[in-house]
PDB file of C-alpha atoms in Angstrom:
ATOM      1  CA  MET A1158      15.102  15.337  11.372  1.00  0.00           C
ATOM      2  CA  PRO A1159      16.044  14.497   7.762  1.00  0.00           C
ATOM      3  CA  ASP A1160      14.345  16.483   5.016  1.00  0.00           C
ATOM      4  CA  TYR A1161      12.499  14.188   2.613  1.00  0.00           C
ATOM      5  CA  HIS A1162      11.050  16.876   0.317  1.00  0.00           C
ATOM      6  CA  ASP A1163      13.336  15.942  -2.589  1.00  0.00           C
ATOM      7  CA  ASP A1164      12.605  12.221  -2.202  1.00  0.00           C
ATOM      8  CA  LEU A1165       8.877  12.935  -2.109  1.00  0.00           C
ATOM      9  CA  ARG A1166       9.107  15.015  -5.276  1.00  0.00           C
ATOM     10  CA  LEU A1167      11.000  12.172  -6.931  1.00  0.00           C
ATOM     11  CA  GLY A1168       8.281   9.753  -5.820  1.00  0.00           C
ATOM     12  CA  HIS A1169       5.728  11.861  -7.675  1.00  0.00           C
ATOM     13  CA  VAL A1170       7.876  11.948 -10.811  1.00  0.00           C
ATOM     14  CA  LEU A1171       8.191   8.156 -10.690  1.00  0.00           C
ATOM     15  CA  ALA A1172       4.443   7.784 -10.163  1.00  0.00           C
ATOM     16  CA  ASP A1173       3.668  10.092 -13.090  1.00  0.00           C
ATOM     17  CA  ALA A1174       5.811   7.951 -15.389  1.00  0.00           C
ATOM     18  CA  ALA A1175       4.306   4.711 -14.096  1.00  0.00           C
ATOM     19  CA  ASP A1176       0.765   6.062 -14.520  1.00  0.00           C
ATOM     20  CA  SER A1177       1.400   6.803 -18.189  1.00  0.00           C
ATOM     21  CA  THR A1178       2.712   3.279 -18.746  1.00  0.00           C
ATOM     22  CA  THR A1179      -0.037   1.435 -16.884  1.00  0.00           C
ATOM     23  CA  MET A1180      -2.936   3.501 -18.228  1.00  0.00           C
ATOM     24  CA  GLU A1181      -1.735   3.027 -21.799  1.00  0.00           C
ATOM     25  CA  ARG A1182      -2.236  -0.743 -21.463  1.00  0.00           C
ATOM     26  CA  PHE A1183      -5.255  -0.763 -19.133  1.00  0.00           C
ATOM     27  CA  LYS A1184      -8.144  -2.605 -20.825  1.00  0.00           C
ATOM     28  CA  ALA A1185      -5.967  -3.329 -23.876  1.00  0.00           C
ATOM     29  CA  LEU A1186      -7.378  -6.310 -25.751  1.00  0.00           C
ATOM     30  CA  ASP A1187      -3.877  -7.614 -26.516  1.00  0.00           C
ATOM     31  CA  LEU A1188      -2.508  -7.241 -22.960  1.00  0.00           C
ATOM     32  CA  LYS A1189      -0.047 -10.072 -22.245  1.00  0.00           C
ATOM     33  CA  VAL A1190      -0.576 -11.823 -18.889  1.00  0.00           C
ATOM     34  CA  GLU A1191       1.563 -14.598 -17.407  1.00  0.00           C
ATOM     35  CA  THR A1192       1.234 -16.731 -14.281  1.00  0.00           C
ATOM     36  CA  LYS A1193       4.081 -16.535 -11.757  1.00  0.00           C
ATOM     37  CA  PRO A1194       5.302 -19.550  -9.745  1.00  0.00           C
ATOM     38  CA  ASP A1195       3.121 -18.449  -6.812  1.00  0.00           C
ATOM     39  CA  MET A1196       0.112 -18.693  -9.188  1.00  0.00           C
ATOM     40  CA  THR A1197      -0.525 -14.936  -9.196  1.00  0.00           C
ATOM     41  CA  PRO A1198      -0.803 -13.027 -12.475  1.00  0.00           C
ATOM     42  CA  VAL A1199       1.745 -10.574 -13.855  1.00  0.00           C
ATOM     43  CA  SER A1200       1.079  -8.427 -16.882  1.00  0.00           C
ATOM     44  CA  GLU A1201       3.414  -6.778 -19.336  1.00  0.00           C
ATOM     45  CA  ALA A1202       2.381  -3.468 -17.723  1.00  0.00           C
ATOM     46  CA  ASP A1203       3.638  -4.629 -14.284  1.00  0.00           C
ATOM     47  CA  LYS A1204       7.031  -5.368 -15.744  1.00  0.00           C
ATOM     48  CA  ALA A1205       7.212  -2.223 -17.884  1.00  0.00           C
ATOM     49  CA  ALA A1206       6.259   0.064 -14.995  1.00  0.00           C
ATOM     50  CA  GLU A1207       8.830  -1.461 -12.651  1.00  0.00           C
ATOM     51  CA  GLU A1208      11.569  -1.319 -15.285  1.00  0.00           C
ATOM     52  CA  LEU A1209      10.753   2.349 -15.879  1.00  0.00           C
ATOM     53  CA  ILE A1210      10.896   3.179 -12.163  1.00  0.00           C
ATOM     54  CA  ARG A1211      14.144   1.257 -11.689  1.00  0.00           C
ATOM     55  CA  GLY A1212      15.751   3.052 -14.620  1.00  0.00           C
ATOM     56  CA  SER A1213      14.734   6.442 -13.247  1.00  0.00           C
ATOM     57  CA  LEU A1214      16.061   5.567  -9.790  1.00  0.00           C
ATOM     58  CA  GLN A1215      19.353   4.400 -11.257  1.00  0.00           C
ATOM     59  CA  ARG A1216      19.810   7.850 -12.763  1.00  0.00           C
ATOM     60  CA  ALA A1217      18.430   9.926  -9.891  1.00  0.00           C
ATOM     61  CA  ARG A1218      19.508   7.877  -6.841  1.00  0.00           C
ATOM     62  CA  PRO A1219      22.320   5.552  -8.020  1.00  0.00           C
ATOM     63  CA  ARG A1220      23.501   4.829  -4.471  1.00  0.00           C
ATOM     64  CA  ASP A1221      20.108   3.679  -3.229  1.00  0.00           C
ATOM     65  CA  ALA A1222      19.013   0.036  -3.191  1.00  0.00           C
ATOM     66  CA  VAL A1223      15.793  -1.090  -4.882  1.00  0.00           C
ATOM     67  CA  LEU A1224      13.325  -3.878  -4.093  1.00  0.00           C
ATOM     68  CA  GLY A1225      10.481  -4.560  -6.506  1.00  0.00           C
ATOM     69  CA  GLU A1226       7.832  -7.235  -6.805  1.00  0.00           C
ATOM     70  CA  GLU A1227       8.742  -8.272 -10.341  1.00  0.00           C
ATOM     71  CA  PHE A1228      12.549  -8.012 -10.452  1.00  0.00           C
ATOM     72  CA  GLY A1229      13.658  -8.536  -6.854  1.00  0.00           C
ATOM     73  CA  SER A1230      16.397  -6.802  -4.896  1.00  0.00           C
ATOM     74  CA  GLU A1231      19.281  -4.760  -6.237  1.00  0.00           C
ATOM     75  CA  GLY A1232      22.012  -2.861  -4.397  1.00  0.00           C
ATOM     76  CA  SER A1233      22.603  -2.357  -0.686  1.00  0.00           C
ATOM     77  CA  GLY A1234      22.874   0.437   1.791  1.00  0.00           C
ATOM     78  CA  PRO A1235      20.815   2.351   4.361  1.00  0.00           C
ATOM     79  CA  ARG A1236      18.266   3.647   1.828  1.00  0.00           C
ATOM     80  CA  ARG A1237      16.030   1.342  -0.203  1.00  0.00           C
ATOM     81  CA  TRP A1238      13.176   2.088  -2.597  1.00  0.00           C
ATOM     82  CA  VAL A1239      10.378  -0.487  -2.438  1.00  0.00           C
ATOM     83  CA  ILE A1240       8.107  -0.786  -5.487  1.00  0.00           C
ATOM     84  CA  ASP A1241       4.876  -2.545  -6.339  1.00  0.00           C
ATOM     85  CA  PRO A1242       4.317  -1.533  -9.972  1.00  0.00           C
ATOM     86  CA  ILE A1243       0.664  -2.603  -9.940  1.00  0.00           C
ATOM     87  CA  ASP A1244      -0.925  -3.449  -6.617  1.00  0.00           C
ATOM     88  CA  GLY A1245      -4.144  -5.153  -7.671  1.00  0.00           C
ATOM     89  CA  THR A1246      -2.974  -6.898 -10.845  1.00  0.00           C
ATOM     90  CA  LYS A1247      -6.024  -9.200 -10.807  1.00  0.00           C
ATOM     91  CA  ASN A1248      -8.226  -6.113 -10.977  1.00  0.00           C
ATOM     92  CA  TYR A1249      -6.021  -4.581 -13.655  1.00  0.00           C
ATOM     93  CA  VAL A1250      -6.211  -7.545 -16.002  1.00  0.00           C
ATOM     94  CA  ARG A1251     -10.007  -7.770 -15.606  1.00  0.00           C
ATOM     95  CA  GLY A1252     -10.583  -4.070 -16.274  1.00  0.00           C
ATOM     96  CA  VAL A1253     -11.499  -3.176 -12.676  1.00  0.00           C
ATOM     97  CA  PRO A1254     -10.111   0.322 -11.925  1.00  0.00           C
ATOM     98  CA  VAL A1255      -9.043  -0.429  -8.329  1.00  0.00           C
ATOM     99  CA  TRP A1256      -5.265  -0.806  -8.686  1.00  0.00           C
ATOM    100  CA  ALA A1257      -2.292   1.415  -7.933  1.00  0.00           C
ATOM    101  CA  THR A1258       1.446   1.870  -8.179  1.00  0.00           C
ATOM    102  CA  LEU A1259       3.053   1.822  -4.724  1.00  0.00           C
ATOM    103  CA  ILE A1260       6.406   3.556  -4.240  1.00  0.00           C
ATOM    104  CA  ALA A1261       8.167   3.807  -0.883  1.00  0.00           C
ATOM    105  CA  LEU A1262      11.549   4.832   0.438  1.00  0.00           C
ATOM    106  CA  MET A1263      12.773   2.926   3.477  1.00  0.00           C
ATOM    107  CA  GLU A1264      15.645   4.068   5.635  1.00  0.00           C
ATOM    108  CA  ARG A1265      17.733   2.115   8.121  1.00  0.00           C
ATOM    109  CA  GLY A1266      17.728   3.237  11.734  1.00  0.00           C
ATOM    110  CA  GLU A1267      18.301   1.889  15.228  1.00  0.00           C
ATOM    111  CA  GLY A1268      15.013  -0.023  15.156  1.00  0.00           C
ATOM    112  CA  GLY A1269      15.567  -1.474  11.681  1.00  0.00           C
ATOM    113  CA  ASP A1270      14.265  -0.347   8.299  1.00  0.00           C
ATOM    114  CA  ARG A1271      11.265   1.991   8.353  1.00  0.00           C
ATOM    115  CA  PRO A1272       9.306   3.651   5.538  1.00  0.00           C
ATOM    116  CA  VAL A1273       9.933   7.404   5.406  1.00  0.00           C
ATOM    117  CA  VAL A1274       8.316   8.304   2.056  1.00  0.00           C
ATOM    118  CA  GLY A1275       5.284   6.763   0.384  1.00  0.00           C
ATOM    119  CA  VAL A1276       3.344   7.476  -2.810  1.00  0.00           C
ATOM    120  CA  VAL A1277       0.247   5.527  -3.842  1.00  0.00           C
ATOM    121  CA  SER A1278      -1.057   6.426  -7.283  1.00  0.00           C
ATOM    122  CA  ALA A1279      -4.330   5.022  -8.649  1.00  0.00           C
ATOM    123  CA  PRO A1280      -4.701   6.642 -12.083  1.00  0.00           C
ATOM    124  CA  ALA A1281      -7.817   4.730 -13.167  1.00  0.00           C
ATOM    125  CA  LEU A1282      -9.554   6.150 -10.078  1.00  0.00           C
ATOM    126  CA  GLY A1283      -8.022   9.585 -10.615  1.00  0.00           C
ATOM    127  CA  ARG A1284      -6.551   9.482  -7.099  1.00  0.00           C
ATOM    128  CA  ARG A1285      -3.130   9.815  -5.482  1.00  0.00           C
ATOM    129  CA  TRP A1286      -2.019   9.752  -1.848  1.00  0.00           C
ATOM    130  CA  TRP A1287       1.419  10.469  -0.356  1.00  0.00           C
ATOM    131  CA  ALA A1288       3.333  11.119   2.831  1.00  0.00           C
ATOM    132  CA  ALA A1289       6.819  11.654   4.201  1.00  0.00           C
ATOM    133  CA  GLU A1290       8.030  11.237   7.751  1.00  0.00           C
ATOM    134  CA  GLY A1291       7.446  14.441   9.682  1.00  0.00           C
ATOM    135  CA  LEU A1292       5.657  16.147   6.780  1.00  0.00           C
ATOM    136  CA  GLY A1293       2.146  14.690   7.105  1.00  0.00           C
ATOM    137  CA  ALA A1294      -0.032  12.752   4.654  1.00  0.00           C
ATOM    138  CA  TYR A1295      -1.923  14.217   1.710  1.00  0.00           C
ATOM    139  CA  THR A1296      -4.159  13.444  -1.239  1.00  0.00           C
ATOM    140  CA  GLY A1297      -4.676  15.423  -4.410  1.00  0.00           C
ATOM    141  CA  ARG A1298      -3.587  15.949  -7.973  1.00  0.00           C
ATOM    142  CA  SER A1299      -0.099  17.237  -7.169  1.00  0.00           C
ATOM    143  CA  LEU A1300       2.167  18.462  -4.381  1.00  0.00           C
ATOM    144  CA  SER A1301       0.856  21.984  -4.887  1.00  0.00           C
ATOM    145  CA  SER A1302      -2.817  20.970  -5.012  1.00  0.00           C
ATOM    146  CA  ALA A1303      -3.525  18.698  -2.069  1.00  0.00           C
ATOM    147  CA  SER A1304      -5.586  18.163   1.061  1.00  0.00           C
ATOM    148  CA  ARG A1305      -4.106  16.900   4.306  1.00  0.00           C
ATOM    149  CA  LEU A1306      -5.270  13.497   5.514  1.00  0.00           C
ATOM    150  CA  ALA A1307      -6.454  12.657   9.011  1.00  0.00           C
ATOM    151  CA  VAL A1308      -7.805   9.413  10.446  1.00  0.00           C
ATOM    152  CA  SER A1309     -11.241   9.161  12.047  1.00  0.00           C
ATOM    153  CA  LYS A1310     -12.061   9.636  15.708  1.00  0.00           C
ATOM    154  CA  VAL A1311     -14.345   6.596  15.995  1.00  0.00           C
ATOM    155  CA  ASN A1312     -13.523   4.919  19.323  1.00  0.00           C
ATOM    156  CA  SER A1313     -15.862   1.920  19.434  1.00  0.00           C
ATOM    157  CA  LEU A1314     -15.872  -1.159  17.206  1.00  0.00           C
ATOM    158  CA  SER A1315     -19.665  -1.065  17.215  1.00  0.00           C
ATOM    159  CA  ASP A1316     -19.426   2.241  15.321  1.00  0.00           C
ATOM    160  CA  ALA A1317     -16.486   1.226  13.119  1.00  0.00           C
ATOM    161  CA  SER A1318     -16.206   0.518   9.402  1.00  0.00           C
ATOM    162  CA  LEU A1319     -13.906  -2.430   8.604  1.00  0.00           C
ATOM    163  CA  ALA A1320     -12.342  -3.069   5.188  1.00  0.00           C
ATOM    164  CA  TYR A1321     -10.655  -6.288   4.072  1.00  0.00           C
ATOM    165  CA  SER A1322      -9.514  -8.122   0.933  1.00  0.00           C
ATOM    166  CA  SER A1323     -10.892 -11.662   1.196  1.00  0.00           C
ATOM    167  CA  LEU A1324     -11.964 -14.368   3.611  1.00  0.00           C
ATOM    168  CA  SER A1325      -9.850 -17.161   2.125  1.00  0.00           C
ATOM    169  CA  GLY A1326      -6.547 -15.861   3.482  1.00  0.00           C
ATOM    170  CA  TRP A1327      -7.859 -15.816   7.026  1.00  0.00           C
ATOM    171  CA  GLU A1328      -9.249 -19.340   6.621  1.00  0.00           C
ATOM    172  CA  GLU A1329      -5.946 -20.677   5.236  1.00  0.00           C
ATOM    173  CA  ARG A1330      -4.121 -19.365   8.307  1.00  0.00           C
ATOM    174  CA  GLY A1331      -6.611 -20.735  10.808  1.00  0.00           C
ATOM    175  CA  LYS A1332      -7.778 -17.267  11.824  1.00  0.00           C
ATOM    176  CA  LEU A1333     -11.162 -17.123  10.135  1.00  0.00           C
ATOM    177  CA  ASN A1334     -13.218 -17.429  13.327  1.00  0.00           C
ATOM    178  CA  GLY A1335     -11.481 -14.489  14.968  1.00  0.00           C
ATOM    179  CA  PHE A1336     -11.849 -12.414  11.816  1.00  0.00           C
ATOM    180  CA  LEU A1337     -15.557 -13.230  11.512  1.00  0.00           C
ATOM    181  CA  ASP A1338     -16.060 -12.317  15.165  1.00  0.00           C
ATOM    182  CA  LEU A1339     -14.419  -8.972  14.397  1.00  0.00           C
ATOM    183  CA  THR A1340     -16.788  -8.379  11.465  1.00  0.00           C
ATOM    184  CA  ARG A1341     -19.758  -9.088  13.733  1.00  0.00           C
ATOM    185  CA  ALA A1342     -18.463  -6.590  16.282  1.00  0.00           C
ATOM    186  CA  CYS A1343     -18.208  -3.805  13.706  1.00  0.00           C
ATOM    187  CA  TRP A1344     -20.903  -1.503  12.376  1.00  0.00           C
ATOM    188  CA  ARG A1345     -20.026  -2.057   8.707  1.00  0.00           C
ATOM    189  CA  THR A1346     -17.757  -4.307   6.639  1.00  0.00           C
ATOM    190  CA  ARG A1347     -16.735  -4.020   2.992  1.00  0.00           C
ATOM    191  CA  GLY A1348     -14.250  -6.012   0.877  1.00  0.00           C
ATOM    192  CA  TYR A1349     -12.538  -3.165  -0.984  1.00  0.00           C
ATOM    193  CA  GLY A1350      -9.163  -4.919  -1.102  1.00  0.00           C
ATOM    194  CA  ASP A1351      -5.522  -4.196  -1.920  1.00  0.00           C
ATOM    195  CA  PHE A1352      -4.167  -0.675  -1.252  1.00  0.00           C
ATOM    196  CA  TRP A1353      -7.532   1.083  -1.026  1.00  0.00           C
ATOM    197  CA  PRO A1354      -8.564   0.184   2.560  1.00  0.00           C
ATOM    198  CA  TYR A1355      -5.330   1.664   3.922  1.00  0.00           C
ATOM    199  CA  MET A1356      -5.876   4.892   2.024  1.00  0.00           C
ATOM    200  CA  MET A1357      -9.437   5.087   3.353  1.00  0.00           C
ATOM    201  CA  VAL A1358      -8.140   4.584   6.897  1.00  0.00           C
ATOM    202  CA  ALA A1359      -5.763   7.510   6.288  1.00  0.00           C
ATOM    203  CA  GLU A1360      -8.665   9.584   4.916  1.00  0.00           C
ATOM    204  CA  GLY A1361     -10.924   8.729   7.855  1.00  0.00           C
ATOM    205  CA  SER A1362     -13.638   7.099   5.712  1.00  0.00           C
ATOM    206  CA  VAL A1363     -12.750   3.624   7.045  1.00  0.00           C
ATOM    207  CA  ASP A1364     -11.627   3.005  10.633  1.00  0.00           C
ATOM    208  CA  ILE A1365      -9.796  -0.357  10.544  1.00  0.00           C
ATOM    209  CA  CYS A1366      -8.434  -2.854   8.019  1.00  0.00           C
ATOM    210  CA  ALA A1367      -6.245  -5.948   8.078  1.00  0.00           C
ATOM    211  CA  GLU A1368      -4.744  -8.619   5.824  1.00  0.00           C
ATOM    212  CA  PRO A1369      -3.201 -11.960   6.878  1.00  0.00           C
ATOM    213  CA  GLU A1370      -0.419 -12.364   4.289  1.00  0.00           C
ATOM    214  CA  LEU A1371       1.493  -9.593   2.512  1.00  0.00           C
ATOM    215  CA  SER A1372       4.909  -8.734   1.102  1.00  0.00           C
ATOM    216  CA  LEU A1373       6.939  -5.665   1.975  1.00  0.00           C
ATOM    217  CA  TRP A1374       6.094  -3.966  -1.330  1.00  0.00           C
ATOM    218  CA  ASP A1375       2.377  -4.327  -0.509  1.00  0.00           C
ATOM    219  CA  MET A1376       2.777  -2.423   2.753  1.00  0.00           C
ATOM    220  CA  ALA A1377       5.682   0.029   2.852  1.00  0.00           C
ATOM    221  CA  ALA A1378       4.018   2.986   1.115  1.00  0.00           C
ATOM    222  CA  ASN A1379       0.697   2.350   2.876  1.00  0.00           C
ATOM    223  CA  ALA A1380       2.370   2.257   6.285  1.00  0.00           C
ATOM    224  CA  VAL A1381       3.935   5.716   6.195  1.00  0.00           C
ATOM    225  CA  ILE A1382       0.751   7.281   4.780  1.00  0.00           C
ATOM    226  CA  VAL A1383      -1.417   5.795   7.544  1.00  0.00           C
ATOM    227  CA  GLN A1384       1.062   6.765  10.240  1.00  0.00           C
ATOM    228  CA  GLU A1385       1.495  10.340   8.995  1.00  0.00           C
ATOM    229  CA  ALA A1386      -2.299  10.677   8.894  1.00  0.00           C
ATOM    230  CA  GLY A1387      -2.318   9.959  12.636  1.00  0.00           C
ATOM    231  CA  GLY A1388      -3.136   6.258  12.521  1.00  0.00           C
ATOM    232  CA  ARG A1389      -1.335   3.060  13.446  1.00  0.00           C
ATOM    233  CA  PHE A1390       0.120   0.464  11.087  1.00  0.00           C
ATOM    234  CA  THR A1391       1.455  -2.784  12.546  1.00  0.00           C
ATOM    235  CA  GLY A1392       1.662  -6.476  11.901  1.00  0.00           C
ATOM    236  CA  LEU A1393      -0.924  -8.745  13.490  1.00  0.00           C
ATOM    237  CA  ASP A1394       1.751  -9.208  16.160  1.00  0.00           C
ATOM    238  CA  GLY A1395       1.444  -5.532  17.056  1.00  0.00           C
ATOM    239  CA  VAL A1396       4.964  -4.669  15.899  1.00  0.00           C
ATOM    240  CA  PRO A1397       4.910  -1.217  14.247  1.00  0.00           C
ATOM    241  CA  GLY A1398       5.736  -0.946  10.546  1.00  0.00           C
ATOM    242  CA  PRO A1399       5.448  -3.118   7.436  1.00  0.00           C
ATOM    243  CA  ASN A1400       7.921  -5.891   8.267  1.00  0.00           C
ATOM    244  CA  SER A1401       5.706  -8.576   9.844  1.00  0.00           C
ATOM    245  CA  GLY A1402       4.362 -10.300   6.726  1.00  0.00           C
ATOM    246  CA  ASP A1403       0.800  -9.243   7.535  1.00  0.00           C
ATOM    247  CA  ALA A1404      -0.867  -5.950   8.378  1.00  0.00           C
ATOM    248  CA  ALA A1405      -3.372  -4.173  10.576  1.00  0.00           C
ATOM    249  CA  ALA A1406      -4.128  -0.485  10.166  1.00  0.00           C
ATOM    250  CA  SER A1407      -6.438   1.722  12.175  1.00  0.00           C
ATOM    251  CA  ASN A1408      -7.175   5.195  13.443  1.00  0.00           C
ATOM    252  CA  GLY A1409      -5.176   4.224  16.535  1.00  0.00           C
ATOM    253  CA  LEU A1410      -8.125   4.290  18.908  1.00  0.00           C
ATOM    254  CA  LEU A1411      -9.374   0.862  17.774  1.00  0.00           C
ATOM    255  CA  HIS A1412      -6.077  -0.886  17.193  1.00  0.00           C
ATOM    256  CA  GLY A1413      -5.854  -2.934  20.355  1.00  0.00           C
ATOM    257  CA  ALA A1414      -9.455  -4.106  20.141  1.00  0.00           C
ATOM    258  CA  MET A1415      -8.972  -5.150  16.505  1.00  0.00           C
ATOM    259  CA  LEU A1416      -5.796  -7.103  17.250  1.00  0.00           C
ATOM    260  CA  ASP A1417      -7.480  -8.923  20.139  1.00  0.00           C
ATOM    261  CA  TYR A1418      -9.943 -10.442  17.681  1.00  0.00           C
ATOM    262  CA  LEU A1419      -7.398 -11.167  14.961  1.00  0.00           C
ATOM    263  CA  ARG A1420      -5.025 -12.980  17.322  1.00  0.00           C
ATOM    264  CA  SER A1421      -7.740 -15.459  18.292  1.00  0.00           C
ATOM    265  CA  SER A1422      -8.450 -18.525  16.146  1.00  0.00           C
TER     266      SER A1422
END
C-alpha cells in the first residue's frame, strides 16, 4: 500500500497557510465579495487562499494536477489535488464561524479516481480533521496532538441523528418528500450544513447526512475522512466515493435505510 505520510504532512502545511489567509480577512469590514455566474458568492479570501495553495503545490508537487473551485483545473496525471478554499463562503461573508478549507489528494486506480488524503481545517471553530488511506482519521491541533475518529454504532433510524444543509435543494430535485420522510423516521435532525455534518459523522456525534447537489471539491476531503473513520460515503446512487454529484454519509449501519428514503420522490 502506498505511504501517504508525506502528502498528509503537506496537506497540513497547506491548511496552516490557508488558515492564516482566511482568518486575517474574516469579519473584515472592507472584505470584497463578488457574485459568480452560478449566483453564489466568492470573496477575496477564497481567491487568495486558493492561489496560495496552488503556488505551494507548484513548488512541492510540480507533477501533480490541481482542481480548485475558484480557478478550475490545471495539469494532468494520476495524482490530483482538489481544493475548496472556503467551504461555506456564505457563512464566511456573514461572520458565521462555520466554514473550512478542504484539501484532498485523489489518485487514479482501476476503479477510477479516489480520495487518498483529506484535510478539513475550520480555524474560526478552532478545529481540524484529517485522514489518509490506510492510516485512519483524526482530529486535533496537529499531527502529533490528535485523537482518532470513529463513527457511531447506532443501528436504527429511530435512534439516529441526521444532519443536512437545506430543504430547497431537495425540493428543486423533486426529492423533498423522501427527504422529509427520512427526517420523520429519525430521532433528531439539525441543519448544520456544509462540511460540518460529514466531520460529525466521522466523530460519531451525528449518524447520517446527505446533500442533493455538490461538486467534487465539496466532497473529496470529506469522503476519505468518513471512510477512514469506519463510515460509508457514497452518492445517492450508492456508488462509493465523491464522484456522483451528490452525497450520503453514514456510520455504515444506516446507509441502506437512508438511501431507500432518499431515492424515493
